[in-house]
Amino acid sequence: MYRTHNCGELRINKLGTEVTLSGWVQKVRKLGGMTFIDLRDRYGITQLVFNDETDAALSEKAQKTGREFVVKINGTVTERSNKNPEIPTGDIEIIVKKMEVLSKSEIPPFTIEENTDGGEEIRLKYRYLDLRRPVVQKGIILRHKMAQEIRNFLSNKEFLEIETPFLIKSTPEGARDFVVPSRMSDGKFYALPQSPQVFKQLLMIGGYDKYFQLTKCFRDEDFRADRQPEFTQIDCEMSFVEREDILTTFEEMTKHLFNKVMNVDFPNAFPRIEYDKAMENYGSDKPDIRFEMKIHDISKLSQNKGFKVFDDAEYVGAICAEGLATYSRKQTDKLIDFVKRPQIGAKGLVYVKYNEDGTFKSSVDKFYSPEDLKTWAEALSAKPGDLILVMSGEKSKTLTALGELRLEMGERLNLRDKNKFAPLWIIDFPLFEKDEETGQFHAMHHPFTSPKPGEFNLLETNPEAVKANAYDLVINGNEIGGGSIRIHNTEMQEKMFEHLGFTKEGAEEQFGFLMKAFKYGAPPHGGIAFGLDRWVALFNGSDSIRDVMAFPKNNAGRDLMIDAPAEIDEQQLTDLHLKIVK
RNA sequence: GGUCCGGUAGUUCAGUUUGGUUAGAAUACAUGCCUGUCACGCAUGGGGUCGCGAGUUCAAGUCUCGUCCGGACCGCCA
């Protein structure tokens, strides 16, 4: 037998018990005639003691074990004379009688402790060692708990977990597909799903009116801290539902998860904000509403006073950063640099300091009287001591830039507390967005999204104004999930493809099977999908989804541990009818 | 496709601004001392193609160009 207990469970009430433990040697402390070993497994750390006077040979053996050796010991649970209040097992230690080395270890490339000395790259390369660290385990365990709770909740609501295929067909809309060459069909390819979208709709037509799946999705685009080539979605779909049914069901699921996993309760309904309002007030379609600092339109108050920059602008907007009127010239210059960074791309920034004594000091004093500035302050509900930040230009771009600035100021004012959660729904997204270069319409959500009821007619006259029956769940500025009520009849779907620039033949070739299915009694349906990785990362307080994936890839989509992607041999290429062109 | 930052001991970094003696620190590792440590302590020691290639120069970790690798971001991600 390898163990009677794990390394995290022994307490003072087990004094005198003979135990067997197995685990990894985290640390050996030699104090002359006495040696301590910290033995670790995923449940905790237990201290082992060896004494020269009791058993010199065993003590010698203990001193020779290195970090990360796997050992099995037999011994007696004893009260420590010097207790360690830092760890749960700190009141006891094991006086070892027998030790067996089960597996030796080379010297690990970084320290495997709560605070490692290893950098990102080396920890990815030796991911199996990083996985031994409690902080990493915490994320992996949290992920398991969330997945369990999701399954419990949905299963109790009579949702069925149904798998859909990974080897499917490439479609032109959306992200780039990962592609798999076919050996059996010369020159043909499978594609890995970007999401099970079409299959879950076909399941609705197949009569499985409540479906879900925790499944991998694949998108061959460039990656970020919160984007990996393969990621996990909580994919859900329901039949005979309207938007309200979906929002109610999944708001309940969200609350269930918060309650069971984070012990956080939301007695009230989540706020619902229309897309247009979100853009106007927060400059983002995924606003962080842990703090207010709304954007205000001060175009009317600031134009026609002789300041050309504002007069020529389509829009002038401002935010109010509380208590920052004391910012120095150097600090305001830093903010100007911040908005001028190419990622934000603003031309500049005007600041107004509303001083404690009620006076104003701004970078545009030449053009605006204190009375003018006072009207701005009133519009923003600014108090003496606050700093007003103003940007102008083309409306949507300025709003986006102000949104970025708002987040930055929220960060500086410590308003983005990781222990605080602010979920909300964004609703009424536009159905289409226009490609700036080609003028072509794209589906903002996806091409199966239904327009809002009552807006079907607008489709012909003013497609850009049509709102989609789509919704996103946003928590703390992260898009956690999104979905829509789908189109469920052939005519509407054909019209949609037409607007998206598909020819009749093209649509038939790509999605003919779906259009055909619609002809055999398709129930009204809709659904939602959540990004499990992002959600776990959010609950875990991680900035990167890599922290909550057992084996993540780097930002170039490479797996540094197994060194993938890799070349394949000539025979494989031949079998797949492929030739490498350099 | 683009912008920015980085690559020096097993690891994390300093040194590069202003080219110039034997490239440092911490930690890890090894050895010795140490009987209550838990970031143990003390002493000694080993450990470097300064990512790679080319160039400038009497001389390159340091300057230039190219290239590879890693990270953050923009585009992209229905």
XYZ file of C-alpha atoms in Angstrom, chain A:
582
model
C 0.000 0.000 0.000
C 1.282 3.406 -0.933
C -0.687 5.558 1.427
C -3.141 5.540 4.296
C -3.596 9.304 4.201
C -2.821 12.156 1.845
C -0.345 14.913 2.642
C -2.958 17.501 3.543
C -5.284 15.760 5.949
C -3.443 14.790 9.136
C -4.286 16.870 12.206
C -3.494 16.824 15.900
C -6.368 14.412 16.617
C -4.378 11.637 14.903
C -1.463 11.749 17.378
C 0.225 8.393 17.741
C -1.291 6.949 14.548
C 0.976 4.852 12.345
C 0.617 6.212 8.823
C 1.934 5.607 5.332
C 2.335 8.624 3.063
C 3.519 9.015 -0.510
C 4.342 12.226 -2.293
C 6.930 14.553 -3.751
C 9.845 15.956 -1.764
C 9.434 19.709 -1.904
C 12.254 20.713 0.390
C 14.946 19.093 2.529
C 16.216 21.071 5.517
C 19.364 19.636 7.113
C 20.202 20.809 10.624
C 23.116 18.644 11.530
C 21.781 15.642 13.361
C 18.225 16.485 12.405
C 16.591 16.570 8.986
C 13.175 17.853 7.917
C 11.449 17.003 4.654
C 8.331 18.723 3.313
C 6.299 16.042 1.548
C 3.788 17.354 -0.980
C 0.815 16.086 -2.937
C -2.157 17.987 -4.306
C -3.858 17.980 -0.923
C -1.114 19.699 1.010
C 2.257 19.441 2.718
C 3.229 17.282 5.685
C 6.527 17.620 7.516
C 8.674 14.534 8.003
C 11.385 14.354 10.700
C 14.530 12.252 10.785
C 16.922 12.099 13.740
C 20.556 10.898 13.693
C 20.303 9.619 17.238
C 17.324 7.397 16.485
C 18.394 5.960 13.123
C 21.590 7.314 11.597
C 21.287 5.290 8.392
C 17.744 6.481 7.712
C 18.736 10.061 8.471
C 21.603 9.756 6.001
C 19.163 8.487 3.371
C 16.820 11.389 4.019
C 19.649 13.879 3.516
C 20.374 12.334 0.133
C 16.887 12.740 -1.305
C 16.584 15.629 -3.708
C 13.768 17.958 -4.669
C 10.867 16.249 -6.471
C 11.919 12.708 -5.560
C 8.818 10.579 -5.115
C 8.986 8.755 -1.795
C 6.872 6.519 0.390
C 7.294 6.670 4.160
C 5.979 4.918 7.253
C 5.941 6.722 10.555
C 4.089 8.025 13.563
C 2.019 11.195 13.790
C 3.574 13.370 16.502
C 2.895 16.808 17.937
C 5.462 19.401 16.911
C 7.414 21.234 19.556
C 7.565 24.236 17.206
C 4.237 24.546 15.418
C 3.744 26.225 12.061
C 0.495 28.189 11.950
C 0.984 28.882 8.225
C -0.139 25.434 7.049
C -3.140 23.271 8.022
C -0.933 20.328 9.024
C 1.384 22.652 10.964
C 0.613 21.213 14.396
C 1.914 17.749 13.567
C 4.837 16.000 11.907
C 5.683 12.419 11.056
C 8.566 10.721 12.838
C 9.685 8.471 10.017
C 10.578 4.842 10.620
C 10.946 3.664 7.029
C 11.461 5.444 3.734
C 11.442 4.140 0.192
C 12.401 6.183 -2.855
C 9.781 5.327 -5.484
C 11.219 7.562 -8.169
C 14.227 9.846 -8.430
C 14.153 13.269 -10.028
C 16.623 15.372 -11.899
C 17.012 18.866 -10.521
C 13.874 20.636 -11.722
C 14.440 23.707 -13.910
C 12.452 25.962 -11.614
C 11.281 25.836 -8.034
C 7.955 24.093 -7.578
C 6.457 26.233 -4.864
C 3.654 28.727 -4.434
C 5.910 31.485 -5.803
C 8.046 29.933 -8.498
C 11.233 31.483 -9.831
C 10.423 30.260 -13.346
C 9.290 32.454 -16.216
C 6.333 31.838 -18.518
C 8.255 30.067 -21.255
C 10.054 27.500 -19.146
C 6.923 26.747 -17.169
C 5.038 26.022 -20.402
C 7.840 23.783 -21.587
C 7.713 21.821 -18.327
C 3.986 22.200 -17.879
C 3.732 18.895 -15.955
C 6.018 20.399 -13.293
C 4.118 23.687 -13.193
C 0.922 21.683 -12.728
C 2.311 20.441 -9.391
C 2.190 23.974 -7.979
C -0.775 24.740 -5.711
C -1.623 27.987 -7.516
C -1.936 26.170 -10.820
C -3.873 23.317 -9.230
C -6.289 25.841 -7.771
C -7.293 26.943 -11.285
C -7.606 23.400 -12.601
C -9.719 22.351 -9.610
C -11.912 25.444 -9.969
C -12.469 24.542 -13.600
C -13.583 21.059 -12.593
C -15.982 22.460 -10.005
C -17.527 24.865 -12.502
C -17.942 22.172 -15.134
C -19.618 19.933 -12.528
C -22.009 22.668 -11.420
C -22.920 23.513 -15.003
C -23.719 19.867 -15.692
C -25.726 19.586 -12.473
C -27.740 22.693 -13.163
C -28.546 21.983 -16.796
C -29.157 18.302 -16.217
C -31.682 19.162 -13.499
C -33.436 21.377 -16.029
C -33.733 18.414 -18.422
C -31.011 19.529 -20.779
C -29.295 16.634 -22.560
C -25.525 16.629 -23.082
C -25.023 15.538 -26.683
C -21.715 15.368 -28.532
C -21.290 16.767 -32.034
C -18.539 15.879 -34.527
C -15.119 17.526 -34.753
C -14.438 16.537 -38.344
C -16.829 18.719 -40.285
C -16.908 21.020 -43.288
C -15.204 24.361 -43.816
C -17.528 27.339 -44.191
C -16.630 30.805 -45.426
C -18.226 32.933 -42.693
C -16.432 33.898 -39.533
C -13.003 32.861 -38.404
C -10.419 30.957 -40.385
C -10.878 27.195 -40.106
C -8.361 24.644 -38.947
C -8.314 22.110 -41.717
C -7.647 18.347 -41.753
C -6.696 16.636 -45.002
C -8.618 13.520 -45.948
C -6.740 10.348 -46.865
C -9.776 8.627 -48.365
C -10.909 11.507 -50.550
C -8.107 12.845 -52.675
C -7.718 16.605 -52.376
C -10.533 17.064 -49.905
C -10.467 18.415 -46.386
C -12.386 18.342 -43.170
C -12.520 21.440 -41.010
C -12.594 21.548 -37.228
C -15.677 23.344 -35.864
C -15.426 26.998 -34.867
C -18.475 26.139 -32.788
C -21.155 23.419 -32.977
C -23.612 26.095 -34.190
C -25.213 24.320 -37.098
C -25.291 20.951 -35.361
C -27.100 22.287 -32.347
C -29.712 23.816 -34.629
C -30.080 20.455 -36.347
C -30.533 18.841 -32.913
C -33.446 21.225 -32.354
C -34.958 20.110 -35.623
C -34.265 16.575 -34.454
C -36.496 17.168 -31.466
C -33.935 17.424 -28.641
C -35.438 20.634 -27.340
C -32.904 21.270 -24.588
C -29.274 20.580 -25.459
C -25.919 21.460 -24.003
C -22.319 20.416 -24.381
C -18.953 21.352 -22.910
C -16.962 21.174 -26.087
C -13.788 22.284 -27.800
C -13.974 24.885 -30.551
C -11.174 25.733 -32.966
C -10.356 29.059 -34.621
C -7.245 29.667 -36.670
C -6.767 33.337 -35.868
C -4.050 35.208 -33.991
C -4.029 34.620 -30.278
C -4.042 36.739 -27.154
C -3.874 36.288 -23.407
C -7.576 35.382 -23.505
C -7.622 33.597 -26.887
C -6.265 30.148 -27.736
C -6.564 28.169 -30.985
C -8.643 25.596 -29.150
C -10.927 26.598 -26.321
C -13.945 25.241 -24.513
C -17.501 26.449 -24.917
C -20.518 25.725 -22.809
C -22.780 25.379 -25.808
C -26.547 25.493 -25.228
C -29.685 25.534 -27.356
C -33.436 25.410 -26.632
C -36.571 25.016 -28.727
C -39.896 26.826 -28.352
C -38.269 29.777 -26.635
C -38.173 33.535 -26.962
C -35.314 35.757 -25.855
C -36.807 36.122 -22.412
C -36.800 32.349 -21.835
C -33.119 32.119 -22.676
C -32.074 35.096 -20.584
C -34.059 33.828 -17.590
C -32.681 30.297 -17.801
C -29.059 31.307 -18.180
C -29.201 34.169 -15.728
C -30.307 31.523 -13.265
C -27.397 29.304 -14.288
C -24.980 32.212 -13.858
C -26.339 32.933 -10.394
C -26.138 29.236 -9.567
C -22.450 29.179 -10.496
C -21.702 32.347 -8.550
C -23.458 30.892 -5.539
C -21.975 27.395 -5.601
C -18.456 28.245 -6.680
C -17.794 31.774 -5.421
C -20.364 32.024 -2.647
C -21.592 35.290 -4.169
C -25.316 36.054 -4.464
C -27.178 38.453 -6.735
C -30.644 39.120 -5.318
C -31.613 41.395 -8.227
C -31.978 40.741 -11.935
C -28.886 41.499 -14.008
C -29.036 44.907 -15.693
C -29.868 44.829 -19.408
C -28.252 47.491 -21.552
C -28.957 48.047 -25.236
C -25.888 47.884 -27.443
C -26.311 51.516 -28.508
C -26.547 52.695 -24.900
C -23.489 50.671 -23.925
C -21.471 52.298 -26.683
C -22.692 55.765 -25.735
C -22.193 55.437 -22.004
C -19.159 53.166 -21.797
C -17.567 53.191 -25.265
C -17.677 49.396 -25.284
C -20.027 46.514 -26.042
C -18.626 44.733 -22.983
C -18.654 47.453 -20.354
C -17.084 47.040 -16.961
C -19.849 48.354 -14.712
C -18.060 47.713 -11.442
C -17.707 51.493 -11.534
C -19.735 54.362 -13.012
C -17.585 57.023 -14.713
C -20.002 57.173 -17.648
C -19.144 58.964 -20.846
C -21.118 62.163 -21.437
C -21.808 63.912 -24.714
C -20.732 67.539 -24.321
C -20.788 68.415 -28.023
C -23.436 71.093 -27.571
C -21.652 72.637 -24.597
C -18.245 72.755 -26.190
C -18.781 73.632 -29.818
C -18.956 77.092 -31.457
C -16.710 78.707 -28.865
C -13.818 79.158 -31.254
C -11.876 75.972 -30.473
C -11.424 74.558 -33.931
C -10.617 71.006 -32.887
C -13.970 70.633 -31.157
C -15.919 72.689 -33.697
C -14.780 70.423 -36.530
C -15.504 67.244 -34.604
C -18.590 65.118 -35.096
C -18.659 64.399 -31.381
C -17.135 65.681 -28.147
C -17.315 63.406 -25.113
C -15.966 63.455 -21.588
C -15.496 61.389 -18.468
C -14.957 62.483 -14.892
C -12.153 60.936 -12.839
C -12.995 61.521 -9.208
C -10.433 63.260 -7.027
C -7.699 63.532 -9.628
C -7.643 67.341 -10.013
C -4.304 67.210 -8.231
C -2.707 65.452 -11.214
C 0.532 67.200 -12.198
C 1.429 68.335 -15.685
C 3.611 65.250 -15.960
C 0.698 62.970 -15.061
C -1.719 64.580 -17.520
C 0.967 64.351 -20.220
C 1.220 60.626 -19.467
C -2.530 60.321 -20.091
C -2.153 62.109 -23.409
C 0.600 59.646 -24.354
C -1.705 56.828 -23.320
C -4.519 57.856 -25.680
C -2.058 58.591 -28.487
C -0.679 55.047 -28.438
C -1.448 53.408 -31.778
C -3.698 50.858 -30.058
C -6.041 53.678 -29.085
C -5.091 56.048 -31.843
C -6.537 59.296 -30.525
C -5.015 62.568 -31.632
C -5.080 64.132 -28.209
C -6.835 64.773 -24.959
C -8.163 67.868 -23.236
C -8.210 67.977 -19.450
C -10.117 70.204 -17.070
C -9.094 70.316 -13.417
C -12.003 71.230 -11.170
C -9.930 72.467 -8.256
C -10.929 72.061 -4.609
C -11.438 75.846 -4.342
C -14.015 75.743 -7.134
C -11.766 77.257 -9.827
C -11.000 75.579 -13.148
C -7.685 74.938 -14.819
C -7.742 73.403 -18.255
C -5.605 72.909 -21.317
C -8.153 74.970 -23.285
C -8.506 78.012 -20.996
C -7.829 80.192 -24.027
C -11.143 79.188 -25.587
C -13.426 78.532 -22.658
C -14.424 80.736 -19.748
C -14.816 79.320 -16.225
C -18.574 79.579 -16.803
C -18.278 77.396 -19.914
C -16.239 74.834 -18.021
C -18.746 74.927 -15.199
C -21.471 73.741 -17.603
C -19.266 70.786 -18.529
C -18.732 69.954 -14.872
C -22.467 70.095 -14.275
C -23.192 67.823 -17.225
C -20.749 65.304 -15.732
C -21.897 65.829 -12.134
C -18.271 66.614 -11.309
C -17.329 67.842 -7.851
C -14.451 70.107 -6.849
C -11.315 67.976 -6.812
C -12.290 65.987 -9.911
C -10.498 65.750 -13.223
C -12.522 65.963 -16.455
C -11.058 64.321 -19.536
C -12.390 65.289 -22.958
C -11.875 63.722 -26.365
C -13.329 64.565 -29.743
C -13.556 63.321 -33.296
C -15.553 60.833 -35.302
C -18.264 59.602 -32.949
C -17.768 55.847 -32.771
C -13.975 56.057 -32.682
C -14.027 58.730 -29.978
C -16.420 56.693 -27.873
C -14.178 53.632 -28.160
C -11.124 55.677 -27.179
C -12.985 57.228 -24.243
C -13.987 53.698 -23.259
C -10.327 52.667 -23.137
C -9.453 55.784 -21.169
C -12.312 55.053 -18.779
C -10.901 51.594 -18.077
C -7.431 53.045 -17.541
C -8.756 55.640 -15.094
C -10.816 52.957 -13.349
C -7.614 50.953 -12.976
C -5.726 53.948 -11.574
C -8.492 54.679 -9.088
C -8.544 51.006 -8.007
C -12.173 50.700 -9.056
C -11.639 47.346 -10.775
C -11.650 45.142 -7.696
C -11.092 41.477 -8.586
C -13.313 40.373 -5.730
C -16.260 42.384 -6.960
C -18.475 41.061 -9.774
C -20.806 43.042 -12.011
C -22.689 40.880 -14.516
C -25.054 42.331 -17.111
C -26.730 41.533 -20.409
C -26.034 43.500 -23.552
C -29.048 43.263 -25.860
C -30.233 44.595 -29.225
C -27.001 44.226 -31.149
C -27.007 45.371 -34.767
C -27.732 42.472 -37.102
C -25.031 43.510 -39.544
C -21.773 45.347 -39.450
C -20.238 46.876 -42.512
C -16.733 46.052 -43.662
C -15.030 49.445 -43.937
C -12.876 48.418 -46.884
C -15.248 46.405 -49.033
C -18.590 47.866 -47.954
C -19.797 44.293 -47.571
C -22.182 43.373 -44.737
C -21.110 40.809 -42.166
C -23.270 39.170 -39.565
C -22.298 40.707 -36.270
C -23.189 37.559 -34.345
C -23.534 34.856 -36.981
C -25.600 34.340 -40.139
C -28.289 32.277 -38.386
C -29.282 35.093 -36.044
C -32.841 36.291 -36.333
C -33.684 39.982 -36.549
C -35.700 41.362 -33.647
C -39.426 40.692 -33.996
C -41.075 43.542 -35.877
C -37.905 44.560 -37.700
C -38.181 42.105 -40.584
C -39.431 44.792 -42.917
C -36.472 47.089 -42.279
C -34.287 44.373 -43.757
C -35.146 45.577 -47.257
C -35.141 49.325 -46.679
C -32.396 49.941 -44.094
C -30.455 46.800 -43.254
C -27.866 48.679 -41.181
C -30.530 49.778 -38.708
C -31.896 46.292 -38.099
C -31.375 45.002 -34.586
C -30.599 41.358 -33.996
C -32.399 39.210 -31.495
C -29.004 38.633 -29.899
C -27.519 39.038 -26.448
C -24.196 38.825 -24.598
C -23.455 38.081 -20.984
C -20.735 40.471 -19.776
C -18.978 40.261 -16.419
C -16.404 42.838 -15.318
C -15.661 43.938 -18.856
C -15.299 40.392 -20.212
C -17.592 38.894 -22.812
C -18.427 35.634 -21.068
C -21.181 34.413 -23.347
C -23.369 35.299 -26.269
C -26.229 33.964 -28.277
C -29.351 34.678 -30.220
C -32.771 33.558 -31.298
C -32.182 31.799 -34.605
C -33.866 31.956 -37.926
C -36.022 28.855 -38.375
C -37.470 29.175 -41.832
C -35.919 28.796 -45.248
C -37.115 32.080 -46.728
C -35.711 34.218 -43.940
C -32.427 32.324 -43.974
C -32.157 32.740 -47.745
C -32.773 36.463 -47.398
C -30.078 36.630 -44.744
C -27.519 34.880 -46.934
C -28.441 37.232 -49.759
C -27.663 40.276 -47.585
C -24.388 38.705 -46.583
C -23.380 38.522 -50.214
C -23.882 34.811 -50.860
C -25.092 33.767 -54.251
C -28.013 31.355 -54.245
C -25.682 28.597 -55.418
C -23.043 29.472 -52.852
C -25.533 29.390 -50.000
C -26.932 26.107 -51.308
C -23.479 24.543 -51.486
C -22.393 25.698 -48.016
C -25.599 25.462 -46.043
C -27.986 23.496 -48.260
C -28.351 20.786 -45.615
C -29.576 23.360 -43.091
C -31.992 25.004 -45.509
C -33.346 21.589 -46.391
C -33.752 20.718 -42.701
C -35.775 23.897 -42.199
C -38.279 22.505 -44.702
C -39.148 19.531 -42.482
C -40.664 21.252 -39.471
C -38.108 23.392 -37.667
C -39.207 24.572 -34.223
C -38.524 28.164 -33.199
C -35.258 27.989 -31.272
C -32.402 29.930 -29.814
C -29.399 29.494 -27.624
C -26.238 30.777 -26.102
C -22.619 29.743 -25.705
C -20.248 30.655 -22.902
C -16.479 30.710 -22.956
C -15.614 28.309 -20.156
C -11.922 29.278 -20.132
C -12.644 32.973 -19.723
C -15.255 32.322 -17.115
C -12.928 30.150 -15.021
C -10.115 32.695 -15.452
C -12.443 35.441 -14.234
C -13.468 33.455 -11.142
C -9.832 32.514 -10.574
C -8.680 36.134 -10.738
C -6.364 35.269 -13.654
C -5.558 37.645 -16.477
C -4.793 34.813 -18.878
C -6.911 31.782 -19.765
C -3.649 29.814 -19.928
C -3.701 29.726 -16.131
C -6.841 27.608 -16.145
C -5.990 25.216 -19.000
C -3.978 22.105 -18.181
C -1.968 22.222 -21.404
C -2.172 25.639 -23.065
C -0.384 26.836 -26.182
C 1.664 29.997 -26.493
C 0.628 33.129 -28.356
C 1.855 31.765 -31.667
C -0.310 28.655 -31.225
C 2.702 26.484 -30.412
C 2.758 23.820 -27.745
C 6.206 24.356 -26.197
C 6.067 21.060 -24.308
C 5.385 18.609 -27.126
C 6.752 21.028 -29.743
C 3.695 21.216 -31.982
C 2.956 21.967 -34.736
C 5.667 19.810 -36.297
C 6.631 18.479 -39.695
C 5.271 15.111 -40.811
C 7.137 12.544 -42.815
C 7.080 12.060 -46.547
C 4.875 8.958 -46.417
C 2.180 10.751 -44.425
C 2.188 13.564 -46.961
C 1.835 11.099 -49.799
C -1.047 9.302 -48.084
C -2.813 12.636 -47.665
C -2.161 13.712 -51.259
C -0.232 16.736 -50.015
C 2.886 18.469 -51.278
C 4.777 21.121 -49.320
C 5.342 24.269 -51.384
C 8.153 26.444 -50.034
